[in-house]
Amino acid sequence: MKALTWQGRRTIGYGDVPDPRIEEPTDAVVKVTSSGICGSDLHLYEVMGPFLDVGDVLGHEVIGVVEETGSAVGGLQPGDRVVVPFQIACGSCFMCTQGLQTQCETTQVRDQKMGAALFGYTKLYGQVPGGQAEYLRVPQAQYGPIKVPEGPPDDRFVYLSDVLPTAWQAVEYAGIPDGGTVVVLGLGPIGDMACRIALHRGHRVLGVDLVPDRLRRAQANGVETVAYSGHVADELRDLTGGRGPDSVIDAVGMEAHGSPVARLAQQAAGLLPDAIERTFMRKAGVDRMAALLLAVDVVRRGGTVSLVGVYGGAADPLPMMTMFDKQIQLRMGQANVRRWSGQILPLLTDEDPLHVDTFATHHLPLADGPAAYRMFQQKEDGAVKVLLKP
């Protein structure tokens, strides 16, 4: 089959890889009909190379049709239309029953001291082949895949794989009070969707980015937008009565602009041999912290910071004195897809209150994936969300 594979820093290949097959009774094979490029995929494109091997199949946002199931997979049959959550979870262990599917004890990648295995996301998360491909092997298919109706286009449901539950959890974790205000830092796919969900719940939403296209897109949906600058914290305080917002969602993560020292650290790490770079990244502070530091600075005293952008460094300095003094609550983590999917599905109706049908900015053939990665990484042509079709 054809797939997108990692071939080196800033190099994505399109070519033949082995067809997936049933390996365990709880497996299914899904024929992919659409697969998204996620903002976190760009971390693989740029920063996380030491944890990848040449030829690793990328992608973790998948909708498709069941081709085959293992003998222990009940409730699914060939022909079913399904969305595949980005994490691989069993549904029955202690962590899954607590609604913490990203900590699944069945698929935890213990040799890396990490949580549940993820599709297409490095050795840290199990090095499981991903879904930017024609077919996908789905482990733990007795629980993971979400059956969705026939009829509406893939755009209606594909975001259940990651974007919707990640943004939903970000808003949940933000703990925005009734009538409260939330600032969303970063208006890429997750930040944009978090804005839509917060607006749908009746909150006041302020969105911050430095890309004009993204600011205009959010503003068109009712978000009050602020262009990122050196005095953005003061602007946000001015817009919230001098106190600061009740909650801040950091939807940026490890590659934030405004962190020149950390950027140099990331670039310097890229010059090291992979084995040394892996150790360096796991033990050093290599994240660009501008977004998180801004969140801590601007949130009101007693407020909440919801951290949804991906961070990778192990020794990043945090302003603990300020966080303690301001009584900030901090919540974070990979989204627990099946915890939220039942609450989200009723919104994916013909009324489309979250405007998912028009969320993608680009629909491209899978073969154009290498160019699509470059376009998304460079923020060209208004790229916010790219869907690939095999």
mmCIF file of C-alpha atoms in Angstrom:
data_model
loop_
_atom_site.group_PDB
_atom_site.id
_atom_site.type_symbol
_atom_site.label_atom_id
_atom_site.label_comp_id
_atom_site.label_asym_id
_atom_site.label_seq_id
_atom_site.Cartn_x
_atom_site.Cartn_y
_atom_site.Cartn_z
ATOM 1 C CA MET A 1 0.000 0.000 0.000
ATOM 2 C CA LYS A 2 0.965 3.680 -0.268
ATOM 3 C CA ALA A 3 1.737 5.736 2.842
ATOM 4 C CA LEU A 4 3.520 8.818 4.129
ATOM 5 C CA THR A 5 6.737 7.979 5.956
ATOM 6 C CA TRP A 6 9.313 9.897 7.948
ATOM 7 C CA GLN A 7 12.596 10.075 6.023
ATOM 8 C CA GLY A 8 14.496 12.612 8.123
ATOM 9 C CA ARG A 9 14.139 16.081 9.552
ATOM 10 C CA ARG A 10 11.765 18.086 7.315
ATOM 11 C CA THR A 11 11.582 15.178 4.855
ATOM 12 C CA ILE A 12 8.372 13.181 4.312
ATOM 13 C CA GLY A 13 8.226 10.381 1.778
ATOM 14 C CA TYR A 14 5.317 8.945 -0.176
ATOM 15 C CA GLY A 15 5.684 5.371 -1.314
ATOM 16 C CA ASP A 16 5.069 1.685 -0.768
ATOM 17 C CA VAL A 17 5.028 0.052 2.674
ATOM 18 C CA PRO A 18 3.823 -3.427 3.703
ATOM 19 C CA ASP A 19 0.065 -3.929 3.883
ATOM 20 C CA PRO A 20 -1.232 -4.215 7.464
ATOM 21 C CA ARG A 21 -2.752 -7.501 8.591
ATOM 22 C CA ILE A 22 -4.526 -8.968 11.598
ATOM 23 C CA GLU A 23 -1.865 -9.858 14.162
ATOM 24 C CA GLU A 24 -3.946 -10.241 17.341
ATOM 25 C CA PRO A 25 -7.558 -11.359 17.922
ATOM 26 C CA THR A 26 -8.395 -7.805 19.030
ATOM 27 C CA ASP A 27 -7.119 -6.196 15.788
ATOM 28 C CA ALA A 28 -9.042 -4.713 12.910
ATOM 29 C CA VAL A 29 -7.877 -3.464 9.528
ATOM 30 C CA VAL A 30 -9.464 -0.222 8.336
ATOM 31 C CA LYS A 31 -9.433 1.167 4.813
ATOM 32 C CA VAL A 32 -8.628 4.842 5.294
ATOM 33 C CA THR A 33 -10.896 7.333 3.531
ATOM 34 C CA SER A 34 -9.470 10.529 5.112
ATOM 35 C CA SER A 35 -6.534 11.309 7.392
ATOM 36 C CA GLY A 36 -5.560 14.651 8.868
ATOM 37 C CA ILE A 37 -2.205 16.296 9.396
ATOM 38 C CA CYS A 38 -2.121 17.351 13.035
ATOM 39 C CA GLY A 39 -0.189 20.236 14.546
ATOM 40 C CA SER A 40 1.646 17.685 16.675
ATOM 41 C CA ASP A 41 2.770 15.944 13.455
ATOM 42 C CA LEU A 42 4.835 19.061 12.808
ATOM 43 C CA HIS A 43 6.843 18.289 15.944
ATOM 44 C CA LEU A 44 7.872 15.044 14.223
ATOM 45 C CA TYR A 45 8.691 16.993 11.073
ATOM 46 C CA GLU A 46 10.943 19.408 12.940
ATOM 47 C CA VAL A 47 11.981 18.434 16.489
ATOM 48 C CA MET A 48 11.251 14.813 17.444
ATOM 49 C CA GLY A 49 13.401 13.113 14.793
ATOM 50 C CA PRO A 50 15.627 11.262 17.304
ATOM 51 C CA PHE A 51 12.622 9.165 18.329
ATOM 52 C CA LEU A 52 11.758 8.110 14.761
ATOM 53 C CA ASP A 53 13.268 5.657 12.298
ATOM 54 C CA VAL A 54 13.399 6.170 8.548
ATOM 55 C CA GLY A 55 10.287 4.556 7.097
ATOM 56 C CA ASP A 56 7.991 5.064 10.100
ATOM 57 C CA VAL A 57 4.412 5.562 8.873
ATOM 58 C CA LEU A 58 2.924 8.822 10.164
ATOM 59 C CA GLY A 59 -0.572 10.013 11.023
ATOM 60 C CA HIS A 60 -3.102 9.593 13.811
ATOM 61 C CA GLU A 61 -6.342 11.264 12.626
ATOM 62 C CA VAL A 62 -8.285 8.627 10.710
ATOM 63 C CA ILE A 63 -11.738 7.861 9.420
ATOM 64 C CA GLY A 64 -12.399 4.849 7.240
ATOM 65 C CA VAL A 65 -14.253 1.611 6.622
ATOM 66 C CA VAL A 66 -13.623 -1.677 8.411
ATOM 67 C CA GLU A 67 -12.082 -4.234 6.072
ATOM 68 C CA GLU A 68 -11.422 -7.118 8.452
ATOM 69 C CA THR A 69 -11.688 -7.901 12.170
ATOM 70 C CA GLY A 70 -9.989 -10.319 14.525
ATOM 71 C CA SER A 71 -11.874 -13.089 16.277
ATOM 72 C CA ALA A 72 -12.179 -11.150 19.576
ATOM 73 C CA VAL A 73 -13.595 -7.956 18.039
ATOM 74 C CA GLY A 74 -17.296 -7.731 18.750
ATOM 75 C CA GLY A 75 -19.570 -4.935 17.610
ATOM 76 C CA LEU A 76 -17.672 -4.245 14.389
ATOM 77 C CA GLN A 77 -18.010 -5.869 10.995
ATOM 78 C CA PRO A 78 -16.632 -5.259 7.532
ATOM 79 C CA GLY A 79 -18.283 -2.249 5.947
ATOM 80 C CA ASP A 80 -18.759 -0.291 9.180
ATOM 81 C CA ARG A 81 -17.734 3.345 8.974
ATOM 82 C CA VAL A 82 -15.478 4.231 11.913
ATOM 83 C CA VAL A 83 -13.341 6.978 13.378
ATOM 84 C CA VAL A 84 -10.130 5.719 14.992
ATOM 85 C CA PRO A 85 -9.023 7.559 18.170
ATOM 86 C CA PHE A 86 -5.385 8.597 18.099
ATOM 87 C CA GLN A 87 -4.551 6.655 21.260
ATOM 88 C CA ILE A 88 -4.776 2.886 21.578
ATOM 89 C CA ALA A 89 -6.751 1.870 24.653
ATOM 90 C CA CYS A 90 -8.349 -1.332 25.891
ATOM 91 C CA GLY A 91 -11.403 0.144 27.625
ATOM 92 C CA SER A 92 -11.295 -2.244 30.584
ATOM 93 C CA CYS A 93 -8.153 -1.546 32.642
ATOM 94 C CA PHE A 94 -8.167 0.688 35.750
ATOM 95 C CA MET A 95 -7.051 3.777 33.858
ATOM 96 C CA CYS A 96 -9.599 3.358 31.066
ATOM 97 C CA THR A 97 -12.409 2.930 33.576
ATOM 98 C CA GLN A 98 -11.298 6.226 35.153
ATOM 99 C CA GLY A 99 -11.718 7.968 31.804
ATOM 100 C CA LEU A 100 -7.941 8.205 31.358
ATOM 101 C CA GLN A 101 -7.571 6.289 28.120
ATOM 102 C CA THR A 102 -4.244 7.953 27.340
ATOM 103 C CA GLN A 103 -2.858 6.160 30.402
ATOM 104 C CA CYS A 104 -4.225 2.721 29.390
ATOM 105 C CA GLU A 105 -2.410 0.062 31.397
ATOM 106 C CA THR A 106 -2.741 -2.481 28.602
ATOM 107 C CA THR A 107 -0.924 -0.415 25.985
ATOM 108 C CA GLN A 108 1.355 1.751 28.169
ATOM 109 C CA VAL A 109 4.814 2.021 26.611
ATOM 110 C CA ARG A 110 6.597 1.016 29.790
ATOM 111 C CA ASP A 111 10.086 0.702 28.345
ATOM 112 C CA GLN A 112 9.898 4.440 27.563
ATOM 113 C CA LYS A 113 8.086 5.285 30.829
ATOM 114 C CA MET A 114 5.233 6.771 28.800
ATOM 115 C CA GLY A 115 1.456 6.394 28.651
ATOM 116 C CA ALA A 116 -0.753 4.615 26.146
ATOM 117 C CA ALA A 117 0.531 3.786 22.675
ATOM 118 C CA LEU A 118 -0.379 6.260 19.932
ATOM 119 C CA PHE A 119 -0.680 5.794 16.193
ATOM 120 C CA GLY A 120 2.200 7.134 14.124
ATOM 121 C CA TYR A 121 3.957 8.887 16.979
ATOM 122 C CA THR A 122 7.550 7.851 17.636
ATOM 123 C CA LYS A 123 9.277 5.215 19.742
ATOM 124 C CA LEU A 124 8.127 7.074 22.853
ATOM 125 C CA TYR A 125 4.573 5.945 22.125
ATOM 126 C CA GLY A 126 5.123 2.467 20.768
ATOM 127 C CA GLN A 127 6.218 3.155 17.163
ATOM 128 C CA VAL A 128 2.819 1.958 15.906
ATOM 129 C CA PRO A 129 2.357 2.527 12.137
ATOM 130 C CA GLY A 130 0.035 5.465 11.538
ATOM 131 C CA GLY A 131 -2.904 6.296 9.354
ATOM 132 C CA GLN A 132 -1.589 8.635 6.652
ATOM 133 C CA ALA A 133 -1.862 5.547 4.497
ATOM 134 C CA GLU A 134 -4.306 3.515 2.465
ATOM 135 C CA TYR A 135 -4.920 1.024 5.277
ATOM 136 C CA LEU A 136 -4.431 0.977 9.053
ATOM 137 C CA ARG A 137 -4.073 -1.894 11.495
ATOM 138 C CA VAL A 138 -6.068 -0.956 14.622
ATOM 139 C CA PRO A 139 -5.085 -2.766 17.837
ATOM 140 C CA GLN A 140 -7.677 -2.984 20.651
ATOM 141 C CA ALA A 141 -10.422 -2.674 18.063
ATOM 142 C CA GLN A 142 -12.897 -4.282 20.463
ATOM 143 C CA TYR A 143 -13.014 -0.843 22.139
ATOM 144 C CA GLY A 144 -11.295 1.943 20.214
ATOM 145 C CA PRO A 145 -13.090 2.600 16.903
ATOM 146 C CA ILE A 146 -16.152 4.864 17.044
ATOM 147 C CA LYS A 147 -18.937 3.863 14.659
ATOM 148 C CA VAL A 148 -20.408 6.844 12.810
ATOM 149 C CA PRO A 149 -23.351 7.121 10.402
ATOM 150 C CA GLU A 150 -23.161 6.833 6.650
ATOM 151 C CA GLY A 151 -24.111 9.823 4.569
ATOM 152 C CA PRO A 152 -22.319 13.019 5.673
ATOM 153 C CA PRO A 153 -18.821 13.640 4.279
ATOM 154 C CA ASP A 154 -15.732 12.564 6.221
ATOM 155 C CA ASP A 155 -15.258 16.153 7.418
ATOM 156 C CA ARG A 156 -18.292 15.757 9.673
ATOM 157 C CA PHE A 157 -16.735 13.007 11.788
ATOM 158 C CA VAL A 158 -12.980 12.728 11.186
ATOM 159 C CA TYR A 159 -12.142 15.266 13.893
ATOM 160 C CA LEU A 160 -13.486 12.854 16.537
ATOM 161 C CA SER A 161 -10.120 11.118 16.152
ATOM 162 C CA ASP A 162 -8.204 13.985 17.807
ATOM 163 C CA VAL A 163 -9.130 17.628 17.141
ATOM 164 C CA LEU A 164 -12.576 17.606 18.736
ATOM 165 C CA PRO A 165 -11.799 15.608 21.908
ATOM 166 C CA THR A 166 -8.476 17.417 22.371
ATOM 167 C CA ALA A 167 -10.134 20.830 22.121
ATOM 168 C CA TRP A 168 -13.079 19.627 24.226
ATOM 169 C CA GLN A 169 -10.773 18.410 26.992
ATOM 170 C CA ALA A 170 -8.816 21.670 26.817
ATOM 171 C CA VAL A 171 -12.016 23.601 27.507
ATOM 172 C CA GLU A 172 -13.126 21.146 30.208
ATOM 173 C CA TYR A 173 -9.773 21.368 31.944
ATOM 174 C CA ALA A 174 -9.813 25.174 31.701
ATOM 175 C CA GLY A 175 -12.640 25.272 34.248
ATOM 176 C CA ILE A 176 -14.148 28.446 32.787
ATOM 177 C CA PRO A 177 -16.831 29.770 35.159
ATOM 178 C CA ASP A 178 -20.303 30.678 33.930
ATOM 179 C CA GLY A 179 -20.052 34.052 32.245
ATOM 180 C CA GLY A 180 -16.252 33.798 32.384
ATOM 181 C CA THR A 181 -13.525 34.689 29.926
ATOM 182 C CA VAL A 182 -10.950 32.380 28.371
ATOM 183 C CA VAL A 183 -7.852 33.326 26.407
ATOM 184 C CA VAL A 184 -6.758 30.801 23.789
ATOM 185 C CA LEU A 185 -3.081 31.062 22.844
ATOM 186 C CA GLY A 186 -2.508 29.731 19.330
ATOM 187 C CA LEU A 187 -5.241 29.520 16.681
ATOM 188 C CA GLY A 188 -4.043 26.452 14.836
ATOM 189 C CA PRO A 189 -6.449 23.495 14.561
ATOM 190 C CA ILE A 190 -6.756 22.781 18.288
ATOM 191 C CA GLY A 191 -6.858 26.405 19.403
ATOM 192 C CA ASP A 192 -9.390 27.262 16.709
ATOM 193 C CA MET A 193 -11.655 24.377 17.707
ATOM 194 C CA ALA A 194 -11.263 25.176 21.418
ATOM 195 C CA CYS A 195 -12.501 28.688 20.633
ATOM 196 C CA ARG A 196 -15.552 27.277 18.859
ATOM 197 C CA ILE A 197 -16.392 24.950 21.731
ATOM 198 C CA ALA A 198 -15.981 27.699 24.346
ATOM 199 C CA LEU A 199 -18.171 30.047 22.293
ATOM 200 C CA HIS A 200 -20.781 27.284 21.919
ATOM 201 C CA ARG A 201 -20.861 27.046 25.719
ATOM 202 C CA GLY A 202 -21.498 30.763 26.046
ATOM 203 C CA HIS A 203 -18.085 31.966 27.216
ATOM 204 C CA ARG A 204 -16.253 35.098 26.159
ATOM 205 C CA VAL A 205 -13.270 34.024 24.072
ATOM 206 C CA LEU A 206 -10.097 35.985 23.305
ATOM 207 C CA GLY A 207 -7.795 34.371 20.720
ATOM 208 C CA VAL A 208 -4.093 35.159 20.275
ATOM 209 C CA ASP A 209 -1.945 34.342 17.264
ATOM 210 C CA LEU A 210 0.598 35.999 15.006
ATOM 211 C CA VAL A 211 -0.707 34.691 11.664
ATOM 212 C CA PRO A 212 -3.202 37.142 10.101
ATOM 213 C CA ASP A 213 -5.143 34.394 8.286
ATOM 214 C CA ARG A 214 -5.741 32.548 11.547
ATOM 215 C CA LEU A 215 -6.799 35.702 13.366
ATOM 216 C CA ARG A 216 -9.324 36.508 10.615
ATOM 217 C CA ARG A 217 -10.657 32.949 10.603
ATOM 218 C CA ALA A 218 -11.262 33.001 14.369
ATOM 219 C CA GLN A 219 -12.750 36.489 14.263
ATOM 220 C CA ALA A 220 -15.260 35.351 11.648
ATOM 221 C CA ASN A 221 -16.551 32.821 14.201
ATOM 222 C CA GLY A 222 -17.057 35.434 16.928
ATOM 223 C CA VAL A 223 -13.695 35.317 18.699
ATOM 224 C CA GLU A 224 -12.188 38.582 19.954
ATOM 225 C CA THR A 225 -8.703 38.392 18.455
ATOM 226 C CA VAL A 226 -5.420 39.900 19.592
ATOM 227 C CA ALA A 227 -2.268 39.817 17.462
ATOM 228 C CA TYR A 228 0.725 38.428 19.336
ATOM 229 C CA SER A 229 3.308 41.073 20.241
ATOM 230 C CA GLY A 230 5.725 41.973 22.995
ATOM 231 C CA HIS A 231 2.953 43.744 24.909
ATOM 232 C CA VAL A 232 0.162 41.210 24.361
ATOM 233 C CA ALA A 233 -0.085 40.488 28.110
ATOM 234 C CA ASP A 234 -0.936 44.121 28.811
ATOM 235 C CA GLU A 235 -3.515 44.106 26.006
ATOM 236 C CA LEU A 236 -5.181 41.004 27.431
ATOM 237 C CA ARG A 237 -5.294 42.495 30.917
ATOM 238 C CA ASP A 238 -6.792 45.702 29.513
ATOM 239 C CA LEU A 239 -9.506 43.631 27.824
ATOM 240 C CA THR A 240 -10.346 41.874 31.093
ATOM 241 C CA GLY A 241 -10.672 44.814 33.440
ATOM 242 C CA GLY A 242 -7.032 44.715 34.480
ATOM 243 C CA ARG A 243 -7.508 41.410 36.328
ATOM 244 C CA GLY A 244 -6.727 38.943 33.562
ATOM 245 C CA PRO A 245 -8.896 36.143 32.158
ATOM 246 C CA ASP A 246 -10.409 33.414 34.306
ATOM 247 C CA SER A 247 -8.723 30.744 32.216
ATOM 248 C CA VAL A 248 -6.011 30.401 29.578
ATOM 249 C CA ILE A 249 -5.649 27.537 27.105
ATOM 250 C CA ASP A 250 -2.108 27.067 25.769
ATOM 251 C CA ALA A 251 -2.626 25.467 22.366
ATOM 252 C CA VAL A 252 0.900 26.236 21.145
ATOM 253 C CA GLY A 253 3.401 23.947 22.847
ATOM 254 C CA MET A 254 7.081 23.289 22.388
ATOM 255 C CA GLU A 255 7.688 25.315 19.224
ATOM 256 C CA ALA A 256 6.335 28.684 20.359
ATOM 257 C CA HIS A 257 7.593 31.874 18.770
ATOM 258 C CA GLY A 258 9.226 34.343 21.127
ATOM 259 C CA SER A 259 11.594 31.769 22.670
ATOM 260 C CA PRO A 260 14.903 32.386 20.878
ATOM 261 C CA VAL A 261 17.142 30.658 23.436
ATOM 262 C CA ALA A 262 15.059 27.471 23.402
ATOM 263 C CA ARG A 263 14.918 27.579 19.622
ATOM 264 C CA LEU A 264 18.705 27.604 19.532
ATOM 265 C CA ALA A 265 18.701 24.653 21.958
ATOM 266 C CA GLN A 266 16.381 22.721 19.637
ATOM 267 C CA GLN A 267 18.560 23.516 16.644
ATOM 268 C CA ALA A 268 21.751 22.591 18.510
ATOM 269 C CA ALA A 269 20.192 19.307 19.620
ATOM 270 C CA GLY A 270 19.469 18.547 15.967
ATOM 271 C CA LEU A 271 23.188 18.498 15.255
ATOM 272 C CA LEU A 272 23.825 15.680 17.748
ATOM 273 C CA PRO A 273 23.834 11.956 16.903
ATOM 274 C CA ASP A 274 20.364 10.488 17.473
ATOM 275 C CA ALA A 275 21.249 8.459 20.569
ATOM 276 C CA ILE A 276 22.818 11.475 22.267
ATOM 277 C CA GLU A 277 20.011 13.786 21.133
ATOM 278 C CA ARG A 278 17.376 11.432 22.588
ATOM 279 C CA THR A 279 19.095 11.575 25.964
ATOM 280 C CA PHE A 280 19.534 15.340 25.720
ATOM 281 C CA MET A 281 15.880 15.966 24.887
ATOM 282 C CA ARG A 282 14.619 13.704 27.675
ATOM 283 C CA LYS A 283 16.791 15.326 30.345
ATOM 284 C CA ALA A 284 17.195 18.924 29.220
ATOM 285 C CA GLY A 285 14.891 21.912 28.914
ATOM 286 C CA VAL A 286 14.472 22.289 25.152
ATOM 287 C CA ASP A 287 10.923 23.582 24.829
ATOM 288 C CA ARG A 288 10.149 27.093 23.680
ATOM 289 C CA MET A 289 8.242 28.278 26.715
ATOM 290 C CA ALA A 290 6.899 31.658 25.579
ATOM 291 C CA ALA A 291 3.269 30.536 25.368
ATOM 292 C CA LEU A 292 3.216 28.801 28.740
ATOM 293 C CA LEU A 293 5.003 31.711 30.420
ATOM 294 C CA LEU A 294 2.493 34.115 28.871
ATOM 295 C CA ALA A 295 -0.369 31.958 30.163
ATOM 296 C CA VAL A 296 1.011 32.050 33.704
ATOM 297 C CA ASP A 297 1.596 35.791 33.461
ATOM 298 C CA VAL A 298 -1.805 36.798 32.129
ATOM 299 C CA VAL A 299 -4.269 34.439 33.885
ATOM 300 C CA ARG A 300 -6.025 36.043 36.819
ATOM 301 C CA ARG A 301 -5.149 35.101 40.365
ATOM 302 C CA GLY A 302 -6.907 31.885 41.272
ATOM 303 C CA GLY A 303 -7.426 31.111 37.583
ATOM 304 C CA THR A 304 -6.723 27.989 35.560
ATOM 305 C CA VAL A 305 -4.211 27.236 32.822
ATOM 306 C CA SER A 306 -5.186 24.364 30.523
ATOM 307 C CA LEU A 307 -2.152 23.014 28.719
ATOM 308 C CA VAL A 308 -2.944 21.237 25.460
ATOM 309 C CA GLY A 309 0.082 22.130 23.324
ATOM 310 C CA VAL A 310 2.658 19.327 23.268
ATOM 311 C CA TYR A 311 5.842 19.786 25.292
ATOM 312 C CA GLY A 312 8.844 17.460 25.128
ATOM 313 C CA GLY A 313 11.584 18.674 27.460
ATOM 314 C CA ALA A 314 12.107 17.151 30.890
ATOM 315 C CA ALA A 315 13.839 20.014 32.678
ATOM 316 C CA ASP A 316 12.059 23.120 31.442
ATOM 317 C CA PRO A 317 12.100 25.844 34.114
ATOM 318 C CA LEU A 318 8.709 27.005 35.374
ATOM 319 C CA PRO A 319 8.049 30.189 37.361
ATOM 320 C CA MET A 320 6.977 28.233 40.411
ATOM 321 C CA MET A 321 7.001 31.225 42.772
ATOM 322 C CA THR A 322 4.567 33.134 40.544
ATOM 323 C CA MET A 323 2.376 30.069 40.021
ATOM 324 C CA PHE A 324 2.193 29.421 43.763
ATOM 325 C CA ASP A 325 1.628 33.067 44.656
ATOM 326 C CA LYS A 326 -1.183 33.449 42.115
ATOM 327 C CA GLN A 327 -2.817 30.153 43.204
ATOM 328 C CA ILE A 328 -2.891 28.978 39.601
ATOM 329 C CA GLN A 329 -4.466 25.655 38.772
ATOM 330 C CA LEU A 330 -2.675 23.802 35.985
ATOM 331 C CA ARG A 331 -4.236 20.893 34.061
ATOM 332 C CA MET A 332 -2.764 19.092 31.096
ATOM 333 C CA GLY A 333 -2.435 15.866 29.157
ATOM 334 C CA GLN A 334 -3.219 14.008 25.960
ATOM 335 C CA ALA A 335 -6.949 13.946 25.254
ATOM 336 C CA ASN A 336 -8.903 10.903 26.428
ATOM 337 C CA VAL A 337 -10.907 10.452 23.237
ATOM 338 C CA ARG A 338 -13.539 7.931 24.318
ATOM 339 C CA ARG A 339 -14.163 9.886 27.540
ATOM 340 C CA TRP A 340 -15.580 12.778 25.518
ATOM 341 C CA SER A 341 -16.788 11.272 22.231
ATOM 342 C CA GLY A 342 -20.274 10.522 23.545
ATOM 343 C CA GLN A 343 -20.740 14.178 24.517
ATOM 344 C CA ILE A 344 -19.416 15.454 21.191
ATOM 345 C CA LEU A 345 -21.322 13.193 18.777
ATOM 346 C CA PRO A 346 -24.699 14.891 19.380
ATOM 347 C CA LEU A 347 -23.164 18.143 18.099
ATOM 348 C CA LEU A 348 -22.188 16.582 14.767
ATOM 349 C CA THR A 349 -25.658 17.043 13.360
ATOM 350 C CA ASP A 350 -27.028 18.732 10.256
ATOM 351 C CA GLU A 351 -27.054 22.008 12.207
ATOM 352 C CA ASP A 352 -23.262 21.654 12.612
ATOM 353 C CA PRO A 353 -22.914 24.148 15.510
ATOM 354 C CA LEU A 354 -19.111 23.763 15.580
ATOM 355 C CA HIS A 355 -18.852 24.249 11.784
ATOM 356 C CA VAL A 356 -16.824 21.077 11.287
ATOM 357 C CA ASP A 357 -17.948 20.739 7.678
ATOM 358 C CA THR A 358 -15.903 23.803 6.738
ATOM 359 C CA PHE A 359 -13.087 23.350 9.279
ATOM 360 C CA ALA A 360 -10.523 21.970 6.823
ATOM 361 C CA THR A 361 -8.700 24.571 4.768
ATOM 362 C CA HIS A 362 -7.232 22.042 2.321
ATOM 363 C CA HIS A 363 -8.283 18.667 0.897
ATOM 364 C CA LEU A 364 -5.419 16.983 -0.918
ATOM 365 C CA PRO A 365 -4.499 13.539 -2.271
ATOM 366 C CA LEU A 366 -2.288 11.459 -0.007
ATOM 367 C CA ALA A 367 0.402 11.661 -2.686
ATOM 368 C CA ASP A 368 0.621 15.421 -2.034
ATOM 369 C CA GLY A 369 1.384 14.785 1.640
ATOM 370 C CA PRO A 370 5.078 15.818 1.530
ATOM 371 C CA ALA A 371 4.157 19.202 0.052
ATOM 372 C CA ALA A 372 1.251 19.530 2.478
ATOM 373 C CA TYR A 373 3.604 19.100 5.459
ATOM 374 C CA ARG A 374 5.828 21.874 4.120
ATOM 375 C CA MET A 375 2.865 24.164 3.519
ATOM 376 C CA PHE A 376 1.434 23.567 7.002
ATOM 377 C CA GLN A 377 4.791 23.985 8.719
ATOM 378 C CA GLN A 378 5.451 27.249 6.885
ATOM 379 C CA LYS A 379 1.854 28.459 7.499
ATOM 380 C CA GLU A 380 1.426 29.111 3.778
ATOM 381 C CA ASP A 381 -1.780 29.537 1.772
ATOM 382 C CA GLY A 382 -3.894 29.947 4.912
ATOM 383 C CA ALA A 383 -3.230 26.348 5.962
ATOM 384 C CA VAL A 384 -4.878 25.511 9.278
ATOM 385 C CA LYS A 385 -6.224 21.996 8.709
ATOM 386 C CA VAL A 386 -5.218 19.625 5.926
ATOM 387 C CA LEU A 387 -7.150 16.438 5.151
ATOM 388 C CA LEU A 388 -5.502 13.822 2.966
ATOM 389 C CA LYS A 389 -7.409 11.272 0.876
ATOM 390 C CA PRO A 390 -5.697 8.051 -0.269
#
